[in-house]
Coordinates of C-alpha atoms and ligand atoms in Angstrom, one line a residue:
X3 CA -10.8 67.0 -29.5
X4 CA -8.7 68.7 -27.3
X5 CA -8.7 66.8 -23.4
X6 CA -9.8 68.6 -20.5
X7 CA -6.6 68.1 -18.8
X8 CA -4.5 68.9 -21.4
X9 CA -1.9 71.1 -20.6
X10 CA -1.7 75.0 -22.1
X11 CA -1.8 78.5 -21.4
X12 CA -4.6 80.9 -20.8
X13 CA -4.3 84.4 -22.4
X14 CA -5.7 86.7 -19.7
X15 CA -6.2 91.0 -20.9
X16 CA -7.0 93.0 -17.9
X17 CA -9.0 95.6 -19.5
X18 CA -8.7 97.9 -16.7
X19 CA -5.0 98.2 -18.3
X20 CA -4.6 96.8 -21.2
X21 CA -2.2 94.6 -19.8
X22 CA -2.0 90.7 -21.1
X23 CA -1.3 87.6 -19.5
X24 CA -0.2 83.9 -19.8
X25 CA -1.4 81.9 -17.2
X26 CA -0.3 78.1 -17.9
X27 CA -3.0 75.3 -17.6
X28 CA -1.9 72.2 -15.9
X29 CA -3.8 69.1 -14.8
X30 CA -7.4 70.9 -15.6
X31 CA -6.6 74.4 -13.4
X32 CA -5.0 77.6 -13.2
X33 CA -2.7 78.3 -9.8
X34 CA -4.4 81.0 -8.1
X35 CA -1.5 82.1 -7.0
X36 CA -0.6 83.2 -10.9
X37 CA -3.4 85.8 -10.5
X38 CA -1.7 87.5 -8.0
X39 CA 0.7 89.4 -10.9
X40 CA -2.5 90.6 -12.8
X41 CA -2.5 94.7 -10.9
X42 CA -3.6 97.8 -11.5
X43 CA -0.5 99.3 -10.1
X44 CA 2.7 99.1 -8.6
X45 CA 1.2 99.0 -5.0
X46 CA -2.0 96.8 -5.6
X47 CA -2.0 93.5 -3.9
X48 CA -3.0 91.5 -7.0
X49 CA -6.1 89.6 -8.0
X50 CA -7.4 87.0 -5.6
X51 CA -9.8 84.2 -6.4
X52 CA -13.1 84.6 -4.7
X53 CA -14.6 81.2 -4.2
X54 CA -17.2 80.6 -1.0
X55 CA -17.9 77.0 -0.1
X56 CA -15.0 76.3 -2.2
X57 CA -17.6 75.3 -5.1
X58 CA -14.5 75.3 -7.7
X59 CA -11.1 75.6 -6.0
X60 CA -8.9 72.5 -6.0
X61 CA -6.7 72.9 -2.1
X62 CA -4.3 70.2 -3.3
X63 CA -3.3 67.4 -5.8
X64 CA -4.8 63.9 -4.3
X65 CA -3.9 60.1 -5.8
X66 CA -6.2 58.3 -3.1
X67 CA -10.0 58.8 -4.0
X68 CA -11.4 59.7 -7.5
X69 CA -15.3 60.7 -8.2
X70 CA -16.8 61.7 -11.1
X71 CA -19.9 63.4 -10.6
X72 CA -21.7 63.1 -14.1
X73 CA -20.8 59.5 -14.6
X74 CA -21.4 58.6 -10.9
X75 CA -18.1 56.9 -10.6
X76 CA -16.4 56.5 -7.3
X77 CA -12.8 54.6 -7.4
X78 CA -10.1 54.6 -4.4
X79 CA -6.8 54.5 -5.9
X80 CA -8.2 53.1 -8.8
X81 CA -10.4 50.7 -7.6
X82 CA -14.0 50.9 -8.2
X83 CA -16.0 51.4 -5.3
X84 CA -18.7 48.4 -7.3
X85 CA -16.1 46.2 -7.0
X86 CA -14.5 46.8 -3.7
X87 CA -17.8 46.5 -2.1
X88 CA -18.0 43.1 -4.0
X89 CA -14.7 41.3 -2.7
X90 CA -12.9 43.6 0.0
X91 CA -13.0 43.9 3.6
X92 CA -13.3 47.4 5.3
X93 CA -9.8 46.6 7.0
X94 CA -8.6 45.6 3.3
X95 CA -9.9 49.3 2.0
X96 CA -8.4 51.2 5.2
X97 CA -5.0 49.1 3.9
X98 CA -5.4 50.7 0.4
X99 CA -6.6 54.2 1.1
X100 CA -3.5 54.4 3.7
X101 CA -0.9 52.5 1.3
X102 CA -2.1 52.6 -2.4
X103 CA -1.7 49.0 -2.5
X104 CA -4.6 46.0 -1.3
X105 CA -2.4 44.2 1.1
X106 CA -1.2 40.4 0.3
X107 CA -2.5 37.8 2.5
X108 CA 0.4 38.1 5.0
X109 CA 0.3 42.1 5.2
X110 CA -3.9 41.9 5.3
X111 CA -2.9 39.6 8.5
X112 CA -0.2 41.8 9.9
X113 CA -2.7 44.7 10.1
X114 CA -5.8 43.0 11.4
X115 CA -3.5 41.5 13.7
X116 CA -2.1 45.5 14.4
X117 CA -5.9 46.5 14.6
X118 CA -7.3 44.1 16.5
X119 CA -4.7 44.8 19.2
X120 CA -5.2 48.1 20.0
X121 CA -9.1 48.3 20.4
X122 CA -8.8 49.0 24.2
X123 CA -8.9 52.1 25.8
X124 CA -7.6 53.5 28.8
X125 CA -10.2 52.7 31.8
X126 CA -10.0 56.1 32.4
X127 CA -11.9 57.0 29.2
X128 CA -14.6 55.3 30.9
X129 CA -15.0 57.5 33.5
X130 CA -15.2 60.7 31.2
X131 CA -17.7 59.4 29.4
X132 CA -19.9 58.7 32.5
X133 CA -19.5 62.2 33.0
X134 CA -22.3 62.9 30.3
X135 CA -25.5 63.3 30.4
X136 CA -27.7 59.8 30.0
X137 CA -28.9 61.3 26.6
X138 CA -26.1 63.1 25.7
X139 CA -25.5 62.6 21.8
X140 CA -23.3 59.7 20.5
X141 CA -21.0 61.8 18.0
X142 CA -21.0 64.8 20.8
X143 CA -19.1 61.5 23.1
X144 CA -17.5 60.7 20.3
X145 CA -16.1 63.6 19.1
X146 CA -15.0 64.4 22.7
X147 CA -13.4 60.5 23.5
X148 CA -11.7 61.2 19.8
X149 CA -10.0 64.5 20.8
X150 CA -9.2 62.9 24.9
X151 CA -7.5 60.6 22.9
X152 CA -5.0 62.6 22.4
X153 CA -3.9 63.1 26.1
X154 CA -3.1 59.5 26.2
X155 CA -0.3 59.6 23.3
X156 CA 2.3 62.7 23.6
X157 CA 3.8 60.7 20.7
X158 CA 1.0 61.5 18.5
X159 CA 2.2 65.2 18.6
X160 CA 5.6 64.3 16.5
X161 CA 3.6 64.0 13.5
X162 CA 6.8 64.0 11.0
X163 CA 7.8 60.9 12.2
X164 CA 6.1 58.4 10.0
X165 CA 6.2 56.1 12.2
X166 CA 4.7 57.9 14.9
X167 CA 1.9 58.4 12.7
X168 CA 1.5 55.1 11.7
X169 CA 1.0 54.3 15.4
X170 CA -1.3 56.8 16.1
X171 CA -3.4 55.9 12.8
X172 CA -3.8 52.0 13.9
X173 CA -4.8 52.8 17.5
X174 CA -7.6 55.7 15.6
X175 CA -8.9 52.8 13.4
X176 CA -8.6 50.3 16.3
X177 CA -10.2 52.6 19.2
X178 CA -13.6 54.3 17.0
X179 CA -15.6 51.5 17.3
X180 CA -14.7 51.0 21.3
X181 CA -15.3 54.6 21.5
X182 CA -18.5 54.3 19.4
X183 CA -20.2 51.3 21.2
X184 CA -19.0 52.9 25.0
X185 CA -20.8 55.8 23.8
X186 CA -24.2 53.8 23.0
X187 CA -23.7 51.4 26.1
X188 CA -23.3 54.6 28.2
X189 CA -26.7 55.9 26.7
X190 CA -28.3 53.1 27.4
X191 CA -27.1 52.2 31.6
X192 CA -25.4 48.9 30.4
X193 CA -22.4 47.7 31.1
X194 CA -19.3 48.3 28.3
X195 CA -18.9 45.5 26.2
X196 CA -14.7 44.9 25.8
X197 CA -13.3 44.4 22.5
X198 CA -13.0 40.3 21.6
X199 CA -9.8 39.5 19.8
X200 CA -11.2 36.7 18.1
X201 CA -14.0 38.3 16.1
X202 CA -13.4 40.6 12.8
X203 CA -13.3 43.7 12.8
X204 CA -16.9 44.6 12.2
X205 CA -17.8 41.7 14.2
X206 CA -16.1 42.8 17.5
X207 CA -18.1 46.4 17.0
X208 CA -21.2 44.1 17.0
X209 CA -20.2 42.5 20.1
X210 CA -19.4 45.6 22.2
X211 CA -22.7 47.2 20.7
X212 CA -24.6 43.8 21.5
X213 CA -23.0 41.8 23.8
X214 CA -25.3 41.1 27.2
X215 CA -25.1 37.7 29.5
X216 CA -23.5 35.4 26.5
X217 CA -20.1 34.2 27.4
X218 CA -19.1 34.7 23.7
X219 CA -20.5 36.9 21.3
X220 CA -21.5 35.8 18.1
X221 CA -22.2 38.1 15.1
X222 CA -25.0 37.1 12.7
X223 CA -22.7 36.5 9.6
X224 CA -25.2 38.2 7.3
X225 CA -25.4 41.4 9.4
X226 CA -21.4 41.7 9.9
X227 CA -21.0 41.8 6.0
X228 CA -23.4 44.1 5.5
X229 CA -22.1 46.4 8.0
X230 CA -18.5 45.7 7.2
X231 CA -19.7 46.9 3.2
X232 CA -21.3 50.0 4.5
X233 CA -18.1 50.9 6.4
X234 CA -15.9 50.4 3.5
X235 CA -18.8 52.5 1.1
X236 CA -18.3 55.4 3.7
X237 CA -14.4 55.4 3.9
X238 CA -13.4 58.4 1.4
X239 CA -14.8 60.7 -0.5
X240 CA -12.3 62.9 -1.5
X241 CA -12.4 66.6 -0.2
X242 CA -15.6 66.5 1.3
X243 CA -16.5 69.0 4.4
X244 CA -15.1 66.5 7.0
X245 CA -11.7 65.7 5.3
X246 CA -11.1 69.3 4.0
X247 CA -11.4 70.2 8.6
X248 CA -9.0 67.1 9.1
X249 CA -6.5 68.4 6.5
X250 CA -7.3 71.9 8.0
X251 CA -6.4 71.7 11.3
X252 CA -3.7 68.8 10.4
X253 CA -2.0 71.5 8.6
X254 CA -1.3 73.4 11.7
X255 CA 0.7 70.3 12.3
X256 CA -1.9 69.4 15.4
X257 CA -2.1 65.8 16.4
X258 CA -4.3 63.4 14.8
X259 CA -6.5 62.9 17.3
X260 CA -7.3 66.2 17.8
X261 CA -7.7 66.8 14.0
X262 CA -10.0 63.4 13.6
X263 CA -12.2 65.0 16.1
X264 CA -12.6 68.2 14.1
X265 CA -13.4 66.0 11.3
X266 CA -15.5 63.9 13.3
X267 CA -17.2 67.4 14.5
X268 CA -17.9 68.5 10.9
X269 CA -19.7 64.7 10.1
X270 CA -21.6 66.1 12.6
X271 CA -23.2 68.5 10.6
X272 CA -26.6 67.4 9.2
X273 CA -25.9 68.9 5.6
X274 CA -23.2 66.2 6.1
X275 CA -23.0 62.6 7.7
X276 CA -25.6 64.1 10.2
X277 CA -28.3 64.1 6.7
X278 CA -28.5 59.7 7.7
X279 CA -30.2 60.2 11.0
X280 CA -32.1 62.9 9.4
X281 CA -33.4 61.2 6.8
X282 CA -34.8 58.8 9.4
X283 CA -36.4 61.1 11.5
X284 CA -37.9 62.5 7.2
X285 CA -39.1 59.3 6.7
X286 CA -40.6 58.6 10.1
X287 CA -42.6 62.2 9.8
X288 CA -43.9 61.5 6.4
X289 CA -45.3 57.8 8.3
X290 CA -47.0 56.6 5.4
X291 CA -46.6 56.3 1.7
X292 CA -49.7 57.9 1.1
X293 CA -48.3 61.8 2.4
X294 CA -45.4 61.6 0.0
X295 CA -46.5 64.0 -2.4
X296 CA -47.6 66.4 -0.1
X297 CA -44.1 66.4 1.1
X298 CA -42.6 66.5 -1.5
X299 CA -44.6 69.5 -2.6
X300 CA -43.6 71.1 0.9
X301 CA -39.8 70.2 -0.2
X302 CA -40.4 72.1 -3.9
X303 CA -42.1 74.8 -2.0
X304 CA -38.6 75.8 -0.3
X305 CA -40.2 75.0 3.7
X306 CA -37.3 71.9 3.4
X307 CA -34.7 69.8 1.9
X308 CA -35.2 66.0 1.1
X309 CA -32.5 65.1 3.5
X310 CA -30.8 62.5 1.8
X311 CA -31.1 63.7 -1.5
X312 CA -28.5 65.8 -3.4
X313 CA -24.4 66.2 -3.5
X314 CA -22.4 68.9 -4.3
X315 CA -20.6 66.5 -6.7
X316 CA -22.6 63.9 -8.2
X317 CA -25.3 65.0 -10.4
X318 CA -27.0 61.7 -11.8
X319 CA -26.6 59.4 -8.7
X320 CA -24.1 58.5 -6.0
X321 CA -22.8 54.8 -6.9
X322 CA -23.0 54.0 -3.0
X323 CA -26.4 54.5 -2.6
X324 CA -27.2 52.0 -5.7
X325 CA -25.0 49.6 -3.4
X326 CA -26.8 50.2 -0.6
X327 CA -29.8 49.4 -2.1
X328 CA -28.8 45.7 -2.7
X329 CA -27.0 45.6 1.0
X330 CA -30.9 46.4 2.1
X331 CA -32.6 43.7 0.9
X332 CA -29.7 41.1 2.3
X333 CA -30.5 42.9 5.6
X334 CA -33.6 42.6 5.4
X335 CA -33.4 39.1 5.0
X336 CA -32.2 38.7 8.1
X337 CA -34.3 41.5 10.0
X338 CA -37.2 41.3 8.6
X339 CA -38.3 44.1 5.9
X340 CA -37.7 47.9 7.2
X341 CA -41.5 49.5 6.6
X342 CA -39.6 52.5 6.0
X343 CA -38.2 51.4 2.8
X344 CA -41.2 51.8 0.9
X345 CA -41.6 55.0 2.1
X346 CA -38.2 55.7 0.8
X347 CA -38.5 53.7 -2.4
X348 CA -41.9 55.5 -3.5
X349 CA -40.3 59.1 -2.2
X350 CA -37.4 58.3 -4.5
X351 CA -39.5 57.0 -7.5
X352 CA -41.9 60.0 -6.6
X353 CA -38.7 62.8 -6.6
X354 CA -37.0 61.3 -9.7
X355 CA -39.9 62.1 -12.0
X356 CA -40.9 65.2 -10.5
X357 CA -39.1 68.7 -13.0
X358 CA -37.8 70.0 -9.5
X359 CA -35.4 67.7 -8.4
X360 CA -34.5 66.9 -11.8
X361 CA -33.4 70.4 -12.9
X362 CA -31.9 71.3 -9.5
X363 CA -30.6 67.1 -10.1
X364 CA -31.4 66.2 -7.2
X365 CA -30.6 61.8 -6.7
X366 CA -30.4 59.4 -3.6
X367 CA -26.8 60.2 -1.7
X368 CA -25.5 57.5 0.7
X369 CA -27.7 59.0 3.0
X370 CA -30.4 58.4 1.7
X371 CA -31.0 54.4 2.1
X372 CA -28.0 53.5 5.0
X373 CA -30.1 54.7 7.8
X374 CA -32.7 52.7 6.8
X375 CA -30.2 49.3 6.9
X376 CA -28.9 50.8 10.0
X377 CA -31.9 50.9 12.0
X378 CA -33.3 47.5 10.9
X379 CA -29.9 46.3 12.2
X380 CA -31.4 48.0 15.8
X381 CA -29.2 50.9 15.6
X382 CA -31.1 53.8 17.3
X383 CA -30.9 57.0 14.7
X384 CA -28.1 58.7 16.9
X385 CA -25.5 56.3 16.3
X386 CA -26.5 56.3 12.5
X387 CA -23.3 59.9 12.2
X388 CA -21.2 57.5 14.3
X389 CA -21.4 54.6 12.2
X390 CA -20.5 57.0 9.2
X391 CA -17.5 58.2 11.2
X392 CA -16.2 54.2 11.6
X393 CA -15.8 53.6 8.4
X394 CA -14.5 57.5 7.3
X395 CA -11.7 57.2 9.9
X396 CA -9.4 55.6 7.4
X397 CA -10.1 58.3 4.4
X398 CA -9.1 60.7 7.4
X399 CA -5.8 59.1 7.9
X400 CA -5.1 59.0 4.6
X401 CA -5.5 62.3 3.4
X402 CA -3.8 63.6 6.5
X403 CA -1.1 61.3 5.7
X404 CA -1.3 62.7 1.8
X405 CA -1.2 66.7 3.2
X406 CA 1.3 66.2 5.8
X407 CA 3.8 64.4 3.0
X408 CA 3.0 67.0 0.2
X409 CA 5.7 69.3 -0.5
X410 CA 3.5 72.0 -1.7
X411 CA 1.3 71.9 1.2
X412 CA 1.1 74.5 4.8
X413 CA -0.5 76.0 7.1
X414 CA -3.9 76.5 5.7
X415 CA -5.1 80.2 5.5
X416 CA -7.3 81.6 2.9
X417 CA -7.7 85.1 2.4
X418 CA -10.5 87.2 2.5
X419 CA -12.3 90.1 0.8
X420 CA -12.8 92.8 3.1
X421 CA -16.0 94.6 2.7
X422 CA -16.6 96.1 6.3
X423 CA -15.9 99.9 7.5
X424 CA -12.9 101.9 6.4
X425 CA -10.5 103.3 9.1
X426 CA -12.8 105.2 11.4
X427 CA -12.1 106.8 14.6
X428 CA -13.5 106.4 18.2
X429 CA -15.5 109.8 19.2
X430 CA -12.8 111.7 21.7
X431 CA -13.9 112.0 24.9
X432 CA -15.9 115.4 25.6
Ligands
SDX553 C1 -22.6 63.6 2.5 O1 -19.1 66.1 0.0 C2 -19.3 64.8 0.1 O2 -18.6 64.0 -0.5 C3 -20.2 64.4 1.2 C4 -20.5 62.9 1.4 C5 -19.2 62.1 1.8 O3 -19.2 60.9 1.5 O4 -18.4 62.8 2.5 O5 -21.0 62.4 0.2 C6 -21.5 62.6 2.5 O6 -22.5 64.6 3.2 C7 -23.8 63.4 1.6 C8 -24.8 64.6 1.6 C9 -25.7 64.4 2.9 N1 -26.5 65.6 3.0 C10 -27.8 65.5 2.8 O7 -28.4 64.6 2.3 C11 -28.6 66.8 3.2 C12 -29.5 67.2 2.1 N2 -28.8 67.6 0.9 C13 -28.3 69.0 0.9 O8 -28.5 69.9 1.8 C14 -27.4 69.3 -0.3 O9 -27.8 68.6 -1.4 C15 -25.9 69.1 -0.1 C16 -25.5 69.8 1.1 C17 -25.6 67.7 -0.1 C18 -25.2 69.7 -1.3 O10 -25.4 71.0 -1.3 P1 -24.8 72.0 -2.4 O11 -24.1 71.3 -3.4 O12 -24.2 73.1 -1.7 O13 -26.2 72.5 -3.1 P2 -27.0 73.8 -2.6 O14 -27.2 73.6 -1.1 O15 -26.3 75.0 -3.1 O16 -28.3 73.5 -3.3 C19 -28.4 73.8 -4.7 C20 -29.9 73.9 -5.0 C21 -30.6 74.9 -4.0 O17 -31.7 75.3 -4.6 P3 -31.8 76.9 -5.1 O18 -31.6 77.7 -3.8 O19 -30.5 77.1 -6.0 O20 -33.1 77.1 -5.7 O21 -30.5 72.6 -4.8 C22 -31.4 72.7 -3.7 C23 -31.1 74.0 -2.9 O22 -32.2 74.5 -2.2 N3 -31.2 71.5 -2.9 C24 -32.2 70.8 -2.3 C25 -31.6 69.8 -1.7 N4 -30.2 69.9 -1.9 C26 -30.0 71.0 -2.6 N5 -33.5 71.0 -2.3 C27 -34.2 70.1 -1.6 N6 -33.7 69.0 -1.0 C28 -32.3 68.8 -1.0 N7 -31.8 67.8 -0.4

């Protein structure tokens, strides 16, 4: 049986000519550029490939996140995403998105030790960020805080140097929880929390999101590993909306920060790491598990989507939402039980044997459960996109990393297919 990615030729006859063509197969695609030769005439431009959404267009050749939608299989370079969540750390993932490698014990050290250091901000960020409104949005803070950053580092703008970038990638990984909990103390009039050196570093999030007249800090252990897992579940996905803007904009060689908070600005989107606070806001207007079916008949009416549910790529389940699952009830341990999840659990059950959602296949993403974790935790909803953005930074970084050292890579510029007026005039002047 011949293999998908076999390599081979594809015999093309434009029957508007007559003409044929050998396109070569390699790696699973065609170039779209080989399309180009396939004309009508001398002065024709050449075939394009029209693709919205990009539903089937490959924008580059990755070796850092692999997903197989049919088989629900998630793996960062290599690794399955099961067993990562099992026995790494999120700052152990960042290491092996950003190197290809799981660092040794003195490497994992030399990084924390790099992180840890550089989870301050300037003071002056402060004062921007009392500049917003009391309710001003979490990821509408961060996204700004994330792009200010950039003002602070002129360095960050000689993005060829690798080492540069390496600096500017620790202090990104270092400075989005600071940035994350200043955004959440600002919302709520307390105090900002500074980053402890001596706490992990999901554990020092908790204690700038927490922290009130304690001398010291301390995370609940339970709550810290569950949170720490959740990052790491959330920290690549391959060319999803968020990392196709960072590559996007970091192909017009702008500086990271800026391109993190384009990134950051897509997560925004509720189709996208927006759908968790969504699916909170779902769950807390259906109230009871008694007015699930009528919602979900409202959902196979068309009047609105099960946020939470559905993925452009996985069509039988996501494998982070089965972790998830399993991080819930060792929440829940600690919290007490989240109401909500039965609501959830019976929507799911309900949705998975109902002909709708299994023809358009339709499954729990890693939407669909996190917020639930998130907000027995004592997140408030808002801050559900920002925790998503924590633990995505280093997917980010990586792939920037990945486009920025790919020789085949530019500047980013799809074409178009015009279909508006032809040349017209304006009306001369009477
Ligand atoms: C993330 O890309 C990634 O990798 C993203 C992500 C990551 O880690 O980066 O995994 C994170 O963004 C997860 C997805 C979070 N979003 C949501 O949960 C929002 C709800 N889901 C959707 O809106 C939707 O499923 C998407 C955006 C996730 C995927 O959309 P697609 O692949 O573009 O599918 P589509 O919008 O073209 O829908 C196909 C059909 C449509 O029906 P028809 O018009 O063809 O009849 O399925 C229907 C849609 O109406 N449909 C849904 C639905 N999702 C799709 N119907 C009801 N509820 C839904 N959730």
């Amino acid at each position: 049986m011949t293999n998908q990615h076999e390599d081979g030729t594809l015999e093309v006859i434009d029957r508007r000519t007559g003409r044929h063509y050998e396109l070569s197969i390699h790696e699973g695609a065609v170039r779209a550029a080989d399309l180009r030769q396939i004309k009508v005439s001398e002065e024709d431009f050449g075939l394009l490939s029209y693709d919205p959404a990009y539903l089937n267009t490959a924008s580059c050749r990755s070796t850092i996140t692999y997903i197989d939608g049919d088989k629900g299989i998630l793996r960062y370079r290599g690794y399955p995403i099961e067993e990562l969540a099992e026995r790494a750390s999120f700052l152990d993932v960042a290491y092996l998105l950003l190197n290809g490698e799981l660092p040794d014990k003195a490497q994992a050290e030399d990084w924390t030790h790099q992180v840890t250091t550089h989870t301050f901000v300037h003071e002056n960020v402060k004062r921007f960020i009392g500049g917003f409104h009391h309710d001003a949005h979490p990821m509408g803070i961060l996204v700004s805080t994330v792009a200010a950053l950039s003002t602070f580092y002129p360095d960050a703008k000689s993005i060829s140097d690798a080492g540069h970038r390496r600096d500017q990638v620790v202090r990104l990984i270092a400075k989005m929880p600071t940035l994350a909990a200043f955004a959440y103390r600002h919302a709520t009039g307390m105090p900002y929390a500074y980053p402890d050196d001596d706490l992990s570093y999901t554990g020092n999030f908790l204690n700038m999101m927490w922290k009130t007249t304690e001398l010291k800090y301390r995370p609940d252990p339970v709550l810290e590993h569950a949170l720490d897992v959740l990052f790491l579940l959330h920290a690549d996905h391959e060319q999803n909306c968020s990392t196709s803007a960072m590559r996007s904009v970091g192909s017009a060689h702008a500086d990271p920060y800026s391109a993190t908070a384009a990134a950051a600005a897509a997560l925004y989107g509720p189709l996208h790491g927006g759908a968790n606070e969504q699916v909170l806001r779902m769950l807390e207007e259906i109230r009871s598990v008694d007015n699930v079916p009528g919602y979900v008949e409202r959902v196979k009416r068309g009047e609105l989507r099960l946020m939470g549910f559905g993925h452009r790529v996985y069509k039988n389940f996501d494998p982070r939402a089965r972790i998830i699952k399993k991080v819930a009830e060792e929440v829940f341990e600690v919290t007490g039980r989240n109401p909500l999840l039965d609501i959830a659990l019976e929507l799911e059950k309900v949705a998975l044997g109902d002909e709708y959602f299994i023809t358009h296949k339709l499954y729990p993403n890693v939407d669909f459960y996190s917020g639930i974790i998130y907000q027995a935790m004592g997140f408030p909803v808002e801050m559900f996109p920002v925790l998503f953005a924590i633990g995505r930074t280093p997917g980010w970084l990586a792939q920037w990393e990945e486009m920025l050292e790919d020789p085949e890579q530019k500047i980013a510029r799809p074409r178009q297919l015009y279909v508006g007026q032809e040349l017209r005039h304006l009306p001369t002047t009477a």
